[in-house]
Amino acid sequence: MAESSFDSLNEDYAEIVVVRHGETSWNAERKIQGHLDVELNDAGRQQADRVAERLSKEPKISYVYSSDLKRAFVTAQIIAAKCGKLEVLTDRDLRERHLGDMQGLVYQEASKIRPEAYKAFSSYRTDVDIPGGGESLDKLYDRCTSALQRIGDKHKGERVVVVTHGGVIRSLYERACPSARKVEKILNTSVNVFRLFDGDKWTIQVWGDVTHLDQTGFLQSGFGGDRTSG
């Protein structure tokens, strides 16, 4: 994906910097989070500091939006503090996919403990809900792409940050690049820059950039940012 040139924004589009939250202990332990409200660990806070420092040196951020789950919200607060002491605006529609009975389980054990939920979770059909109140991929897609479109419509000519989750970012990628190969993984605090134009056109300027983590480290597995979501 091409690097952003950071040329002057115009009124034709909103530039939205979509960031995955920092690492949690459950990411490191390969536990499935979904809507469960797990906090950042020490590594996650360091990652958030580094991405905040990076964004503070790039073109001005006008607003910061976030999922209301703590791992995203605290990441967003750290970014907002470094980028002009902005307020963080929360939106429940930016939450991770609800993973039903899979939530709280170690991924490798899920197929034995909750076989029906695991079967639904592993299905390649996009309309399958996960037992225990979980969402289908279609419901996740509709929810989070609508949320980003609302943000884009409000902020034409501006650069805003959205802090969210791996499953959400995968859906946003599919909205922008519907014919591309599926995304393998979304790393913690990776930077992904979308432009939302009039006429519902989305493009991606920067994808999966974690160069700010050279000295901090990141989970190479991308757990929670791949099909495991989190």
Short mmCIF file of C-alpha atoms in Angstrom, two decimals:
data_model
loop_
_atom_site.label_atom_id
_atom_site.label_comp_id
_atom_site.label_asym_id
_atom_site.label_seq_id
_atom_site.Cartn_x
_atom_site.Cartn_y
_atom_site.Cartn_z
CA MET A 1 0.00 0.00 0.00
CA ALA A 2 1.32 3.42 -0.93
CA GLU A 3 2.74 5.69 1.75
CA SER A 4 0.65 8.76 2.52
CA SER A 5 2.12 11.90 1.00
CA PHE A 6 0.43 14.06 3.70
CA ASP A 7 -0.49 16.58 1.05
CA SER A 8 -2.99 19.26 2.01
CA LEU A 9 -6.43 17.85 2.62
CA ASN A 10 -9.29 19.10 0.55
CA GLU A 11 -13.02 19.13 1.12
CA ASP A 12 -13.57 16.09 -1.11
CA TYR A 13 -12.60 13.57 1.56
CA ALA A 14 -12.00 12.88 5.22
CA GLU A 15 -8.66 11.32 6.13
CA ILE A 16 -9.22 8.78 8.91
CA VAL A 17 -6.25 7.26 10.72
CA VAL A 18 -7.53 3.91 11.99
CA VAL A 19 -5.41 2.44 14.81
CA ARG A 20 -5.77 -0.91 16.51
CA HIS A 21 -5.60 -0.75 20.31
CA GLY A 22 -2.41 -1.60 22.22
CA GLU A 23 -1.62 -5.08 23.47
CA THR A 24 -3.51 -6.68 26.38
CA SER A 25 -2.48 -9.62 28.53
CA TRP A 26 -5.23 -11.62 26.82
CA ASN A 27 -3.70 -10.94 23.41
CA ALA A 28 -0.41 -12.31 24.74
CA GLU A 29 -2.17 -15.34 26.30
CA ARG A 30 -4.26 -15.96 23.14
CA LYS A 31 -7.54 -15.49 25.01
CA ILE A 32 -10.57 -14.35 23.05
CA GLN A 33 -11.83 -10.92 24.08
CA GLY A 34 -14.71 -9.80 21.88
CA HIS A 35 -16.85 -7.45 23.99
CA LEU A 36 -15.14 -8.36 27.27
CA ASP A 37 -13.47 -5.26 28.69
CA VAL A 38 -9.77 -6.14 29.08
CA GLU A 39 -7.24 -3.42 29.91
CA LEU A 40 -3.91 -2.69 28.23
CA ASN A 41 -0.83 -4.35 29.68
CA ASP A 42 2.50 -2.56 30.11
CA ALA A 43 3.58 -3.38 26.57
CA GLY A 44 0.27 -2.06 25.26
CA ARG A 45 0.75 1.26 27.03
CA GLN A 46 4.25 1.56 25.58
CA GLN A 47 2.86 0.85 22.12
CA ALA A 48 0.17 3.50 22.63
CA ASP A 49 2.82 6.02 23.71
CA ARG A 50 4.84 5.31 20.57
CA VAL A 51 1.93 5.61 18.15
CA ALA A 52 0.82 8.80 19.92
CA GLU A 53 4.30 10.29 19.55
CA ARG A 54 4.28 9.37 15.87
CA LEU A 55 0.86 10.89 15.19
CA SER A 56 1.76 14.08 17.08
CA LYS A 57 4.50 14.72 14.50
CA GLU A 58 2.21 14.16 11.49
CA PRO A 59 -0.41 16.56 10.10
CA LYS A 60 -2.87 17.96 12.62
CA ILE A 61 -5.48 15.64 14.11
CA SER A 62 -8.86 17.36 14.55
CA TYR A 63 -10.78 14.69 16.46
CA VAL A 64 -10.17 11.33 18.14
CA TYR A 65 -12.88 8.65 18.14
CA SER A 66 -12.75 5.30 19.92
CA SER A 67 -14.56 2.13 20.80
CA ASP A 68 -15.81 2.40 24.38
CA LEU A 69 -13.92 -0.74 25.45
CA LYS A 70 -10.98 0.13 27.72
CA ARG A 71 -8.21 -1.32 25.58
CA ALA A 72 -9.20 1.01 22.74
CA PHE A 73 -10.33 3.96 24.86
CA VAL A 74 -7.09 4.17 26.88
CA THR A 75 -5.06 3.90 23.66
CA ALA A 76 -7.16 6.75 22.27
CA GLN A 77 -6.70 8.85 25.43
CA ILE A 78 -2.92 8.55 25.14
CA ILE A 79 -3.07 9.60 21.48
CA ALA A 80 -5.46 12.48 22.20
CA ALA A 81 -3.24 13.83 24.99
CA LYS A 82 -0.22 13.97 22.66
CA CYS A 83 -2.16 15.43 19.73
CA GLY A 84 -3.38 18.68 21.27
CA LYS A 85 -5.13 17.44 24.42
CA LEU A 86 -8.23 16.47 22.47
CA GLU A 87 -11.37 14.89 23.91
CA VAL A 88 -11.99 11.24 23.01
CA LEU A 89 -15.42 10.65 21.48
CA THR A 90 -16.65 7.10 22.07
CA ASP A 91 -18.88 5.08 19.75
CA ARG A 92 -20.15 1.60 20.69
CA ASP A 93 -20.39 0.76 16.98
CA LEU A 94 -16.58 0.73 16.89
CA ARG A 95 -16.49 -2.21 19.34
CA GLU A 96 -14.96 -5.54 18.42
CA ARG A 97 -17.20 -8.29 17.07
CA HIS A 98 -19.30 -9.88 19.81
CA LEU A 99 -17.95 -13.44 19.90
CA GLY A 100 -20.63 -15.01 22.08
CA ASP A 101 -19.64 -18.18 23.93
CA MET A 102 -16.10 -17.91 22.57
CA GLN A 103 -15.36 -14.89 24.76
CA GLY A 104 -12.98 -15.53 27.63
CA LEU A 105 -11.69 -18.82 26.23
CA VAL A 106 -8.12 -19.65 25.28
CA TYR A 107 -8.28 -20.05 21.51
CA GLN A 108 -6.63 -23.48 21.42
CA GLU A 109 -9.16 -24.86 23.93
CA ALA A 110 -12.31 -23.35 22.44
CA SER A 111 -13.17 -26.20 20.07
CA LYS A 112 -13.40 -28.65 22.99
CA ILE A 113 -15.12 -26.37 25.51
CA ARG A 114 -17.63 -24.70 23.17
CA PRO A 115 -17.80 -26.82 20.00
CA GLU A 116 -20.95 -25.22 18.56
CA ALA A 117 -19.63 -21.70 19.08
CA TYR A 118 -16.27 -22.69 17.63
CA LYS A 119 -17.97 -24.19 14.56
CA ALA A 120 -19.89 -20.95 13.97
CA PHE A 121 -16.81 -18.84 14.63
CA SER A 122 -14.73 -20.88 12.17
CA SER A 123 -17.37 -20.89 9.44
CA TYR A 124 -16.51 -19.20 6.17
CA ARG A 125 -20.14 -18.14 5.82
CA THR A 126 -20.56 -14.51 6.74
CA ASP A 127 -24.18 -14.74 7.94
CA VAL A 128 -23.62 -17.17 10.85
CA ASP A 129 -24.25 -15.81 14.36
CA ILE A 130 -22.11 -17.22 17.17
CA PRO A 131 -24.11 -18.90 19.98
CA GLY A 132 -24.23 -16.91 23.19
CA GLY A 133 -25.25 -13.58 21.66
CA GLY A 134 -22.41 -13.35 19.16
CA GLU A 135 -22.51 -11.50 15.87
CA SER A 136 -22.14 -12.75 12.33
CA LEU A 137 -19.44 -11.22 10.15
CA ASP A 138 -22.20 -9.52 8.15
CA LYS A 139 -23.56 -7.79 11.26
CA LEU A 140 -20.07 -6.66 12.25
CA TYR A 141 -19.43 -5.34 8.74
CA ASP A 142 -22.68 -3.37 8.61
CA ARG A 143 -22.16 -1.92 12.09
CA CYS A 144 -18.58 -0.73 11.79
CA THR A 145 -18.59 0.41 8.15
CA SER A 146 -21.68 2.50 8.89
CA ALA A 147 -19.89 4.00 11.91
CA LEU A 148 -16.84 4.98 9.86
CA GLN A 149 -19.03 6.41 7.11
CA ARG A 150 -20.82 8.60 9.66
CA ILE A 151 -17.47 9.87 10.94
CA GLY A 152 -16.25 10.51 7.40
CA ASP A 153 -19.40 12.44 6.51
CA LYS A 154 -18.89 14.73 9.52
CA HIS A 155 -15.23 15.49 8.90
CA LYS A 156 -14.65 16.24 5.22
CA GLY A 157 -11.43 18.21 4.86
CA GLU A 158 -10.13 17.03 8.24
CA ARG A 159 -7.80 14.37 9.62
CA VAL A 160 -9.24 12.30 12.46
CA VAL A 161 -8.12 9.25 14.43
CA VAL A 162 -10.29 6.20 15.10
CA VAL A 163 -9.05 3.64 17.65
CA THR A 164 -10.73 0.27 17.35
CA HIS A 165 -10.18 -3.49 17.13
CA GLY A 166 -8.75 -6.13 14.81
CA GLY A 167 -12.05 -7.56 13.57
CA VAL A 168 -13.40 -4.08 12.87
CA ILE A 169 -10.33 -3.08 10.88
CA ARG A 170 -10.56 -6.24 8.79
CA SER A 171 -14.14 -5.28 7.89
CA LEU A 172 -13.10 -1.71 7.03
CA TYR A 173 -10.41 -3.10 4.74
CA GLU A 174 -13.00 -5.27 2.96
CA ARG A 175 -15.20 -2.19 2.46
CA ALA A 176 -12.32 -0.24 0.88
CA CYS A 177 -10.85 -3.16 -1.10
CA PRO A 178 -13.69 -5.61 -1.75
CA SER A 179 -11.86 -7.56 -4.45
CA ALA A 180 -8.51 -7.81 -2.63
CA ARG A 181 -7.19 -10.84 -0.76
CA LYS A 182 -8.34 -11.21 2.84
CA VAL A 183 -6.16 -9.54 5.45
CA GLU A 184 -3.98 -11.96 7.39
CA LYS A 185 -3.50 -9.97 10.61
CA ILE A 186 -3.74 -6.53 12.15
CA LEU A 187 -0.93 -5.78 14.61
CA ASN A 188 -1.40 -3.83 17.84
CA THR A 189 -1.27 -0.03 17.26
CA SER A 190 -0.79 -0.51 13.53
CA VAL A 191 -1.59 2.64 11.54
CA ASN A 192 -4.05 2.37 8.65
CA VAL A 193 -5.00 5.54 6.78
CA PHE A 194 -8.33 5.66 4.93
CA ARG A 195 -9.74 8.42 2.78
CA LEU A 196 -13.52 8.62 2.55
CA PHE A 197 -14.75 10.62 -0.43
CA ASP A 198 -18.13 11.90 -1.52
CA GLY A 199 -20.12 9.21 -3.26
CA ASP A 200 -19.18 6.48 -0.77
CA LYS A 201 -15.72 5.96 -2.28
CA TRP A 202 -13.10 4.66 0.18
CA THR A 203 -9.38 4.37 -0.48
CA ILE A 204 -6.43 3.23 1.66
CA GLN A 205 -3.30 5.38 1.74
CA VAL A 206 -1.29 3.52 4.41
CA TRP A 207 -1.82 -0.04 5.61
CA GLY A 208 -0.48 -1.96 8.63
CA ASP A 209 2.34 0.45 9.44
CA VAL A 210 4.11 -0.34 12.74
CA THR A 211 7.41 1.45 12.12
CA HIS A 212 6.84 3.41 15.34
CA LEU A 213 7.31 0.16 17.28
CA ASP A 214 10.91 -0.49 16.25
CA GLN A 215 12.14 -0.09 19.82
CA THR A 216 9.01 -1.24 21.67
CA GLY A 217 8.21 -4.57 20.06
CA PHE A 218 4.83 -5.97 19.05
CA LEU A 219 3.07 -9.31 18.89
CA GLN A 220 4.26 -10.91 15.68
CA SER A 221 1.35 -13.36 15.86
CA GLY A 222 -1.17 -10.53 15.57
CA PHE A 223 -3.47 -12.54 17.85
CA GLY A 224 -6.86 -10.90 18.00
CA GLY A 225 -6.10 -9.02 14.81
CA ASP A 226 -6.46 -12.08 12.60
CA ARG A 227 -9.52 -14.33 12.33
CA THR A 228 -9.46 -14.67 16.14
CA SER A 229 -10.53 -10.99 16.51
CA GLY A 230 -9.91 -9.01 19.66
#
